[in-house]
CSV table of C-alpha atoms in Angstrom, one decimal:
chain,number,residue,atom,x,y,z
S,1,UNK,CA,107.8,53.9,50.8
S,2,UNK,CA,105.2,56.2,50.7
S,3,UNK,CA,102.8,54.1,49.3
S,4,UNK,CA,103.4,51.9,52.0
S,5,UNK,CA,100.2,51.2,54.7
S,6,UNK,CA,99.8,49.2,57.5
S,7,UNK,CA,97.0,49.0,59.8
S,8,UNK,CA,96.8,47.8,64.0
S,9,UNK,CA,93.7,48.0,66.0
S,10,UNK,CA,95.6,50.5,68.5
S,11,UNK,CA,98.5,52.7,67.6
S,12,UNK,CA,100.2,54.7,70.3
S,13,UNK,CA,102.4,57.6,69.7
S,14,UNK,CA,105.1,58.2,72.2
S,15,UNK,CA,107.5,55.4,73.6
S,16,UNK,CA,107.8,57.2,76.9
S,17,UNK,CA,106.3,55.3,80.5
S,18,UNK,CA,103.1,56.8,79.6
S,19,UNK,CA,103.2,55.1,75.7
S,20,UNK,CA,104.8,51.7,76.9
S,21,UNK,CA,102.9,51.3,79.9
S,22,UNK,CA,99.8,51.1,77.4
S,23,UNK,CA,101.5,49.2,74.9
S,24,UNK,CA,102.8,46.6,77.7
S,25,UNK,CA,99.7,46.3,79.0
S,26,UNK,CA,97.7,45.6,75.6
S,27,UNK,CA,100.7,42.9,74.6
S,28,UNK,CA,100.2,41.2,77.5
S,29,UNK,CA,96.1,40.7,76.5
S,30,UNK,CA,97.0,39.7,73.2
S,31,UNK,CA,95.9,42.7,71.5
S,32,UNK,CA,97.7,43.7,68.2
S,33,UNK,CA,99.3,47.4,68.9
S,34,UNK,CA,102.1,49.6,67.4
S,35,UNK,CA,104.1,52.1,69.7
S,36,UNK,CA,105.7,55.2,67.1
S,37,UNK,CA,108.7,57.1,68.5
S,38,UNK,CA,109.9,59.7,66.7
S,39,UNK,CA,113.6,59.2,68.4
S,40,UNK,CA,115.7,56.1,68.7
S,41,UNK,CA,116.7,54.5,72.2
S,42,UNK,CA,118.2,55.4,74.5
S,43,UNK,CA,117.0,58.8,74.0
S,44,UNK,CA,117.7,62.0,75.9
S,45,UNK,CA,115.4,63.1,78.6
S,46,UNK,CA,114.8,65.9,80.9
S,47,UNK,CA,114.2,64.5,84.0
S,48,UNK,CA,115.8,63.8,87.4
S,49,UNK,CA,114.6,60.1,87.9
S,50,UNK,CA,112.9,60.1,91.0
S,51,UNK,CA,110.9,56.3,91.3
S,52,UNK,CA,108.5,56.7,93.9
S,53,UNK,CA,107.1,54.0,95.8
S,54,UNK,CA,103.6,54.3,94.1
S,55,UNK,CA,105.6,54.0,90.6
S,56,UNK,CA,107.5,50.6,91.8
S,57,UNK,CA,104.7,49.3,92.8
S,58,UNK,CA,102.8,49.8,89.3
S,59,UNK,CA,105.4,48.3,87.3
S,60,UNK,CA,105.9,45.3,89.3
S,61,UNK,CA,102.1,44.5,88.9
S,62,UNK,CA,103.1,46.1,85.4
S,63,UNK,CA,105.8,43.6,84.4
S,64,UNK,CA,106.0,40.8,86.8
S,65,UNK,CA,108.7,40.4,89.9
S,66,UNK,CA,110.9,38.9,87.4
S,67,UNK,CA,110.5,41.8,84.9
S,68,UNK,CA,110.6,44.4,87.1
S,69,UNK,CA,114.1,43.0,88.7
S,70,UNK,CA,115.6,43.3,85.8
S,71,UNK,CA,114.1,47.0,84.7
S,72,UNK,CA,115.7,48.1,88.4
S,73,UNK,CA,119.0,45.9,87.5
S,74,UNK,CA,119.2,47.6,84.0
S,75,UNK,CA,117.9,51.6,85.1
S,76,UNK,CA,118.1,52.1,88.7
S,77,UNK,CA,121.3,54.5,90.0
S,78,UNK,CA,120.9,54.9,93.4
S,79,UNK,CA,119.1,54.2,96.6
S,80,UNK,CA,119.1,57.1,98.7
S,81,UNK,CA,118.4,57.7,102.2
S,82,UNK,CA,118.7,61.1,103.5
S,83,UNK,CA,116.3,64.2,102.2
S,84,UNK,CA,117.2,67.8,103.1
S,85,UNK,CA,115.7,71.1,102.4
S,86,UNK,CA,117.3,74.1,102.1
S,87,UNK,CA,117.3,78.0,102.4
S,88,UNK,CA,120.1,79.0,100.2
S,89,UNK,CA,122.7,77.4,102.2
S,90,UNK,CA,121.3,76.7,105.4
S,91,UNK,CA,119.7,73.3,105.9
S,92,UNK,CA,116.5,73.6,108.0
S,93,UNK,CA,115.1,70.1,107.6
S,94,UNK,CA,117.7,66.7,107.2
S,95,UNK,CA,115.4,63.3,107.0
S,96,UNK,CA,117.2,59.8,107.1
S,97,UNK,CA,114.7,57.1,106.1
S,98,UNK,CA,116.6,54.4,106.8
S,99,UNK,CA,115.8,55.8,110.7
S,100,UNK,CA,112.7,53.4,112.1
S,101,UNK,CA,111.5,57.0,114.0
S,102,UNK,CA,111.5,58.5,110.7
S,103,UNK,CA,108.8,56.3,109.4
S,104,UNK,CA,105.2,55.4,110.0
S,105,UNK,CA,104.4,52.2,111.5
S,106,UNK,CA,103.0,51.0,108.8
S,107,UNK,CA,106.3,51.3,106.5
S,108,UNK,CA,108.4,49.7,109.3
S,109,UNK,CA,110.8,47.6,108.0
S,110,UNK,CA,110.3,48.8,104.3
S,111,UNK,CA,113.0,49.9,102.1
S,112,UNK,CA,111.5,53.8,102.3
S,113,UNK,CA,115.1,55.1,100.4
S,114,UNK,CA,114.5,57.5,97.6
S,115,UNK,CA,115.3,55.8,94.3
S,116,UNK,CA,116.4,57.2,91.8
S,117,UNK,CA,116.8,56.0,87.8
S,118,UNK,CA,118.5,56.4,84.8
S,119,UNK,CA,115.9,58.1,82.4
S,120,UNK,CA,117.1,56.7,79.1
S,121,UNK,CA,117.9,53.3,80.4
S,122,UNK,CA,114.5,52.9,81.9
S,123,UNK,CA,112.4,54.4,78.9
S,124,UNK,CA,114.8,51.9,76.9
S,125,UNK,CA,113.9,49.1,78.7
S,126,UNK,CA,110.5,49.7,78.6
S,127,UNK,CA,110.3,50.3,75.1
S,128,UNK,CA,112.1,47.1,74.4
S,129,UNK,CA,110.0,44.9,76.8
S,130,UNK,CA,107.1,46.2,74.7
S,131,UNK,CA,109.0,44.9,71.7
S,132,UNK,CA,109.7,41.4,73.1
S,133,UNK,CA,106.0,41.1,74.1
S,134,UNK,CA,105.1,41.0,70.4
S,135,UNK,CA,104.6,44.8,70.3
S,136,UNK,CA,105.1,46.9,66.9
S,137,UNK,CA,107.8,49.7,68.2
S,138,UNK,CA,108.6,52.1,65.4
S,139,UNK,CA,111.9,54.0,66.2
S,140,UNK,CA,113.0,56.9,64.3
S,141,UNK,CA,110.1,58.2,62.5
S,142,UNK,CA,107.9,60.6,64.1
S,143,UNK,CA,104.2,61.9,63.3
S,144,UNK,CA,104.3,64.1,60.4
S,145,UNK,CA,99.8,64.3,60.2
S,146,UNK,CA,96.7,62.5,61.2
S,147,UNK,CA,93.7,62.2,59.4
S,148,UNK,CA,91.2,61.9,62.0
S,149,UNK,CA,88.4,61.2,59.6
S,150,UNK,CA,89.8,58.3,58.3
S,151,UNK,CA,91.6,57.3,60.9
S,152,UNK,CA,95.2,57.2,59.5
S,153,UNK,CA,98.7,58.6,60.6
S,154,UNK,CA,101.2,59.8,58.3
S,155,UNK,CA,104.9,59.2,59.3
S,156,UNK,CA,107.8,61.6,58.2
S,157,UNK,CA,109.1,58.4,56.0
S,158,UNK,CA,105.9,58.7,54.2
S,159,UNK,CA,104.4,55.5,55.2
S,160,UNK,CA,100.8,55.2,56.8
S,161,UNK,CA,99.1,53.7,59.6
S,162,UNK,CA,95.7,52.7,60.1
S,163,UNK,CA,94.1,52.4,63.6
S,164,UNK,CA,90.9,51.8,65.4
S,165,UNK,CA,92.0,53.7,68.3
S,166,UNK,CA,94.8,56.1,68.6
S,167,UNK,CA,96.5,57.0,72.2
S,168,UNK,CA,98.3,60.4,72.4
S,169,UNK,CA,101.6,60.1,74.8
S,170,UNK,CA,103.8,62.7,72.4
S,171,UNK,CA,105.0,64.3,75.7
S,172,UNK,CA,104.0,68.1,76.9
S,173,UNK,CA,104.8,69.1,73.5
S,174,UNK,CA,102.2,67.2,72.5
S,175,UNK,CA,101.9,66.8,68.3
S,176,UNK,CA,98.8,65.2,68.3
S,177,UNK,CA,96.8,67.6,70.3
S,178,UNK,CA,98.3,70.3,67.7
S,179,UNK,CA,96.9,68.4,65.1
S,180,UNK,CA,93.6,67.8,66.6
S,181,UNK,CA,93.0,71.7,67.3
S,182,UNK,CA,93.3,72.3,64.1
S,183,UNK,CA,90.8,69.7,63.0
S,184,UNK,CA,88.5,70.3,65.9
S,185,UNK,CA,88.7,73.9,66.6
S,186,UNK,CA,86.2,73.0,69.7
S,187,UNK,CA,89.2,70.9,71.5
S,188,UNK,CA,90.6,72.2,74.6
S,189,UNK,CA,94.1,71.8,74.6
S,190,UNK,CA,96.2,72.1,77.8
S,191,UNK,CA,98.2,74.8,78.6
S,192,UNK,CA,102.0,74.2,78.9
S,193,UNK,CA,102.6,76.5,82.1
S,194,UNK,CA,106.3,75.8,83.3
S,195,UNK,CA,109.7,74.9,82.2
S,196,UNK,CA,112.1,72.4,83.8
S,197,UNK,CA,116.1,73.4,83.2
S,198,UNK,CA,118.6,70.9,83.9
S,199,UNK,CA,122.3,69.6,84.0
S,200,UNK,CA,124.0,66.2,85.0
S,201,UNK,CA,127.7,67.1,86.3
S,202,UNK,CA,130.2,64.9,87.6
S,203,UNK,CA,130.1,64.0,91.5
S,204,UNK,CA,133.6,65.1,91.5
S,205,UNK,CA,132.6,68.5,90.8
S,206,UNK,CA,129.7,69.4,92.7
S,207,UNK,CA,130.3,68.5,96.8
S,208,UNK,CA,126.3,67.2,97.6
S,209,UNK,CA,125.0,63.9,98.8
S,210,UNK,CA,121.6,62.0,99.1
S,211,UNK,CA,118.5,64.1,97.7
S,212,UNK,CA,118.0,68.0,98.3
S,213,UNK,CA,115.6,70.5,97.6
S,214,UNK,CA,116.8,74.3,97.3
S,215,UNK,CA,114.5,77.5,98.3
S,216,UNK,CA,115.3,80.9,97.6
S,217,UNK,CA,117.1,80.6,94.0
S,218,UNK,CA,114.2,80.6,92.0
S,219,UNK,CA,110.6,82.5,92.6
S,220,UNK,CA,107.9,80.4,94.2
S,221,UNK,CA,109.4,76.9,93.4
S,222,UNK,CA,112.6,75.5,94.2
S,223,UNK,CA,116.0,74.4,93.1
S,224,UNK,CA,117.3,70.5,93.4
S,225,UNK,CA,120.2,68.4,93.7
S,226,UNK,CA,120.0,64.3,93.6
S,227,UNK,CA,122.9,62.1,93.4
S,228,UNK,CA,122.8,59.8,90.8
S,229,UNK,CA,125.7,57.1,91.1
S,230,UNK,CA,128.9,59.3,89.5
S,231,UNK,CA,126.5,62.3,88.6
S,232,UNK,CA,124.7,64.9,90.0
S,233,UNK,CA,121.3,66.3,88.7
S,234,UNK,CA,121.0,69.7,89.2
S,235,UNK,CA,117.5,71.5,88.4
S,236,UNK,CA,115.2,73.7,89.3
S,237,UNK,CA,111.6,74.7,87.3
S,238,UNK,CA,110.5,77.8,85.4
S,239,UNK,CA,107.0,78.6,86.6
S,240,UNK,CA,104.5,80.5,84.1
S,241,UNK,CA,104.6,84.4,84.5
S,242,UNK,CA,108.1,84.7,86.2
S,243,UNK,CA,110.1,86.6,84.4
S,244,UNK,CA,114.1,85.7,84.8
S,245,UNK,CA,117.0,84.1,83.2
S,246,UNK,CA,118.0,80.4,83.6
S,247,UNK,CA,121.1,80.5,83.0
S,248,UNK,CA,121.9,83.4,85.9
S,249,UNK,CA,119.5,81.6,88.2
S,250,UNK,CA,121.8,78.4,87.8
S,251,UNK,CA,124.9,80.2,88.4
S,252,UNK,CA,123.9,81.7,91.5
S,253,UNK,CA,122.8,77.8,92.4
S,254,UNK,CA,125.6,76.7,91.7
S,255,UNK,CA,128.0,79.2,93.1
S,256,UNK,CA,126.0,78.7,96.7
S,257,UNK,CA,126.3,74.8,96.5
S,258,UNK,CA,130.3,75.2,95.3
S,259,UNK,CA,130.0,73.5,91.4
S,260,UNK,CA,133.3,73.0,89.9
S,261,UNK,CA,133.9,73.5,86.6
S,262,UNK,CA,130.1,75.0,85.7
S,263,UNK,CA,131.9,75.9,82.2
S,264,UNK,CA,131.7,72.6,81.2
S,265,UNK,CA,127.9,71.7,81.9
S,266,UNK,CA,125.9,73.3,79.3
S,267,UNK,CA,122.5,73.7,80.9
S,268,UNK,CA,119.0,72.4,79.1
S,269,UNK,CA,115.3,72.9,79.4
S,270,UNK,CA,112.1,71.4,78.4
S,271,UNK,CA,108.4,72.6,78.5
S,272,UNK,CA,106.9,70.7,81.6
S,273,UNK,CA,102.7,70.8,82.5
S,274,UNK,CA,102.4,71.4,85.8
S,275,UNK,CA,98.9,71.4,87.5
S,276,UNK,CA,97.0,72.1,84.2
S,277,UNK,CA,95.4,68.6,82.9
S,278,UNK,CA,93.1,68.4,79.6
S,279,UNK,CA,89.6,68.6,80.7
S,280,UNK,CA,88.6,66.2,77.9
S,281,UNK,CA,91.6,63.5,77.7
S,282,UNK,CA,89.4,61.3,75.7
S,283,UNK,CA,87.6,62.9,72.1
S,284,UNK,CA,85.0,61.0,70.2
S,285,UNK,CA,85.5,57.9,72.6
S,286,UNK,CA,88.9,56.5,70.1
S,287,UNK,CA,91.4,59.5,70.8
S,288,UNK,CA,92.8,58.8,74.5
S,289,UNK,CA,95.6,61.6,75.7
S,290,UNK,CA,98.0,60.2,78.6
S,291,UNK,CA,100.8,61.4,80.8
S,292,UNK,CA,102.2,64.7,79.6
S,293,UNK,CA,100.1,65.1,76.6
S,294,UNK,CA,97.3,65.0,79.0
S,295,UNK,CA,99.2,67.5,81.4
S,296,UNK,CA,99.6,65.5,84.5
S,297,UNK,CA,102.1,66.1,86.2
S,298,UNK,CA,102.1,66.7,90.2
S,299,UNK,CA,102.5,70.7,91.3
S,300,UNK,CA,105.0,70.3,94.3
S,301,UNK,CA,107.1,68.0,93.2
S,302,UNK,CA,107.1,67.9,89.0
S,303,UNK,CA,107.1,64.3,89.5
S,304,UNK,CA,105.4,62.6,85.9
S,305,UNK,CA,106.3,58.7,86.0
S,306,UNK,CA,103.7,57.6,88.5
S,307,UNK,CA,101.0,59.7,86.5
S,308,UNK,CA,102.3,58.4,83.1
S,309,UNK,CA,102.3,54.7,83.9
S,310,UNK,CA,99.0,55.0,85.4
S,311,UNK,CA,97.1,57.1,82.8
S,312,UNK,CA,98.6,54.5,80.6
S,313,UNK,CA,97.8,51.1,82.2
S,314,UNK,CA,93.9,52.8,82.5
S,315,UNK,CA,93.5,54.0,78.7
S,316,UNK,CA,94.8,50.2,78.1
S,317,UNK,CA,92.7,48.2,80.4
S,318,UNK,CA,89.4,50.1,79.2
S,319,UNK,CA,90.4,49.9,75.3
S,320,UNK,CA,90.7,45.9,76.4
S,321,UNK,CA,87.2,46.1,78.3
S,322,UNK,CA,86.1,47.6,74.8
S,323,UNK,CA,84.3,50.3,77.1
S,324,UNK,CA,86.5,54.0,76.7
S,325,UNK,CA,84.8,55.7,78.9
S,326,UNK,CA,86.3,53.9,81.8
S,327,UNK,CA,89.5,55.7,81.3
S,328,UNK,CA,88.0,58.9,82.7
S,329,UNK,CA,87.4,57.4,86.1
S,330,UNK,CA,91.5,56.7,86.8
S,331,UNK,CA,91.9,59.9,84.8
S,332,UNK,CA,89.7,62.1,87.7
S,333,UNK,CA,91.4,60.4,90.4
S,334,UNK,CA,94.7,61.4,88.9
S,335,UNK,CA,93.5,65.0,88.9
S,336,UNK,CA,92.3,65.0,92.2
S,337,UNK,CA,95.7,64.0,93.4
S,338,UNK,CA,97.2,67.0,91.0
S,339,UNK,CA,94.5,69.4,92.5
S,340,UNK,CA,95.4,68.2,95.9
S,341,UNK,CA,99.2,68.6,95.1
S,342,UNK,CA,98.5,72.2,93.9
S,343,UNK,CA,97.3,73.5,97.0
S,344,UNK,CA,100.9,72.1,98.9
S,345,UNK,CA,102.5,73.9,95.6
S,346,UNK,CA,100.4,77.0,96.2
S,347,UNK,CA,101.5,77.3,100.4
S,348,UNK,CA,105.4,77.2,99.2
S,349,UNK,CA,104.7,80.0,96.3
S,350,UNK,CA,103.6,82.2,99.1
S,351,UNK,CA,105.8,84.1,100.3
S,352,UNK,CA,104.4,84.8,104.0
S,353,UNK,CA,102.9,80.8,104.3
S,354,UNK,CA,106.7,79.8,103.1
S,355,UNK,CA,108.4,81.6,106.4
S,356,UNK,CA,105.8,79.9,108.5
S,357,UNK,CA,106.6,76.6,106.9
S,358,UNK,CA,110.0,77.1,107.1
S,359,UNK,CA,110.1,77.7,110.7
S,360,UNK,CA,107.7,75.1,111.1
S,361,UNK,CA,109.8,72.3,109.1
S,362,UNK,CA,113.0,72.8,111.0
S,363,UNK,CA,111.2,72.0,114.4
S,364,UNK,CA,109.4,69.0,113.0
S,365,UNK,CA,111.9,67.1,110.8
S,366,UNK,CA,109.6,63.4,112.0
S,367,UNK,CA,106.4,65.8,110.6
S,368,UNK,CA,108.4,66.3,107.0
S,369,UNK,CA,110.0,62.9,106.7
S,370,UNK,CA,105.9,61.2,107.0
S,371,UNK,CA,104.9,63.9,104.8
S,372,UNK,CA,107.1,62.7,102.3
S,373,UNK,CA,107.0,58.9,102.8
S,374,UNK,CA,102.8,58.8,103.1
S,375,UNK,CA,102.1,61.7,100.3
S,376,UNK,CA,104.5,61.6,97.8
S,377,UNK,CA,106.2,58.3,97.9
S,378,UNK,CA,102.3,56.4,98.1
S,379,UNK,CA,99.5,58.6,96.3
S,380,UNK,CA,96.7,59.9,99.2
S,381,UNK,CA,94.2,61.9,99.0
S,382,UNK,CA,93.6,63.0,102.6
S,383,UNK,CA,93.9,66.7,103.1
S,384,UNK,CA,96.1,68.4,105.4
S,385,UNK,CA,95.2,67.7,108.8
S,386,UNK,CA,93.6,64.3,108.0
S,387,UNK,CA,97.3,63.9,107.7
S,388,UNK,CA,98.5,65.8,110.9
S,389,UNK,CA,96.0,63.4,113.6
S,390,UNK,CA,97.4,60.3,111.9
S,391,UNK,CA,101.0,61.7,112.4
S,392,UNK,CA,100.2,62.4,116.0
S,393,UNK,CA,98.8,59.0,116.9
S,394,UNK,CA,101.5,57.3,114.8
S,395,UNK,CA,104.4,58.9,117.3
S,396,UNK,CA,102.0,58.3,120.1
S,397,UNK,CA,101.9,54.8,119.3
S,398,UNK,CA,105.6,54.6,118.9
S,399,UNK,CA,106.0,56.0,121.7
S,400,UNK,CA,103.9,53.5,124.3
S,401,UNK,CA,105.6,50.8,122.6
């Protein structure tokens, strides 16, 4: 085996939506790839499976309506319709989306719910539609090096793997940009800023419907609770330079939102970027880096699917335009949006801005529930009160009609 070699043109490592979406969208041209993951499917992962609108949209010109209805069919846990934000325990802002005041004209008669997925059933599916397009999917056998000169990976089975071009999508984590640093000393890498802890529980146990977002358990971010057909995901994130314990953090979440049986969930984490992109996501025009090996990932709301399938999709369609370079317009529009995002981030994080948005959320529920539906369901990059005068003349609109 360890004499064994094969080459492809383009060899992705990562089988996450970052690492499929590439592969997908190479196996649909024609072009000869291989996707390595290091785990087998279905695979744990940290993540609470939010789907936004911007994502659904991607896949289905991604896959196909047909494709895509079974992906949902096979991954997708619940539809959700109400949002609330919290102060400890009082609720200051309560959003129901399937209200037609709720939402902006243009989204009138949409289904705006929150969905919300199955992590390891989606990446699964993924990973297998890749495999049924003609794709090369390697399960089980990770990265061990990657001889950048040459231009050939070595797997932990021993076997080798030539490629033309290779596209890093190894997660936050990310193996190949360890490897690269130490062959290119001059490389950049990313700096892994925050850390996501998690645990599923059984509905049964913890008393909370539709999707909420916690403030005042953890320092300058938030804590979160989604239901997820029997489960509940409960969460919160880790920001760089704060300096307390998960696991006491959780209880006191957990003892505010009345969790049952906490004993029983052991609680997880997992190194998340947030805000902190590579400044050079492409090296030497045949290296790409996408999704969290290329740290993007949105400041307010840690969401990473709409970014990975995206970043993915772009490395592809420029790798079959044979021109690389292309990547790194989609890849600057991404980071405007993350640059935009961190400024929302930054107003929470603040302790005095917070109070004023607090009091400012609970009078203008309509104001939050657009917010939400235009900015983070779709991706826009209009600033604050670009936002605000279209809000006004959509209610004044409603309203003369």
């Amino acid at each position: 085996m360890a004499d064994h070699y094969r080459f492809y043109p383009i060899v992705i490592i990562g089988a996450g939506p970052s690492g499929c979406a590439c592969g997908i969208r190479l196996a649909k041209d024609g072009i000869d790839c291989c996707v390595i993951e290091k785990a087998t499917f279905p695979r744990v992962k940290l993540c609470a499976g939010v789907l936004t609108a911007k994502s659904r949209l991607l896949l289905k010109s991604l896959l196909g309506a047909n494709d895509y209805a079974r992906l949902m069919e096979a991954s997708l846990v619940a539809r959700e319709s109400r949002l609330r934000l919290w102060h400890r325990q009082e609720c200051f802002v309560d959003c129901d989306f399937t209200r037609a005041d709720m939402l902006p004209p243009e989204l009138q008669g949409t289904d705006c719910r929150i969905h919300l997925v199955d992590r390891p059933l989606f990446d699964q599916f993924l990973a297998k539609e890749f495999s049924r397009l003609g794709g090369q999917l390697i399960e089980g056998d990770g990265c061990e090096d990657i001889d950048f000169n040459n231009k050939t990976i070595t797997l932990r089975s021993g076997c080798r793997i030539g490629y033309n071009f290779l596209v890093a999508a190894d997660g936050a984590v990310s193996h190949t940009e360890h490897l690269l640093q130490h062959y290119d000393p001059t490389f950049q890498r990313k700096d892994i800023n925050s850390e996501a802890f998690e645990v599923n529980v059984r509905r049964a146990d913890a008393p909370i419907d539709g999707v909420n977002i916690y403030f005042g358990f953890v320092p300058k971010t938030y804590a979160w609770a989604f239901s997820k057909d029997n489960k509940e995901c409960l969460g919160f994130c880790k920001l760089r330079g704060e300096h307390f314990k998960g696991n006491q953090a959780m209880d006191d979440f957990s003892s505010v939102i009345g969790l049952k049986n906490q004993e029983q969930y052991p609680l997880h984490a997992a190194m998340i970027p947030i805000g902190n992109p590579l400044r050079h996501p492409l090296w030497h025009n045949h290296v790409f880096f996408i999704g969290d090996a290329a740290g993007l990932n949105q400041p307010l709301t840690g969401e990473g699917i709409y970014d990975a399938l995206q970043s993915g999709v772009s490395a592809a369609t420029s790798l079959i335009h044979e021109h690389p370079q292309e990547y790194l317009i989609d890849y600057s529009r991404l980071c405007r949006l993350i640059k935009k995002d961190a400024h929302y981030q930054q107003l929470i994080a603040h302790r005095l801005c917070y109070r004023v948005f607090q009091g400012l959320a609970a009078h203008h529920n309509r104001f939050v529930g657009y917010f939400y539906q235009t900015q983070i369901e779709h991706a826009c990059l209009h600033g604050f009160f670009h936002i605000l005068y279209h809000y006004v003349k959509a209610r004044s609109t409603m309203r003369q009609s």
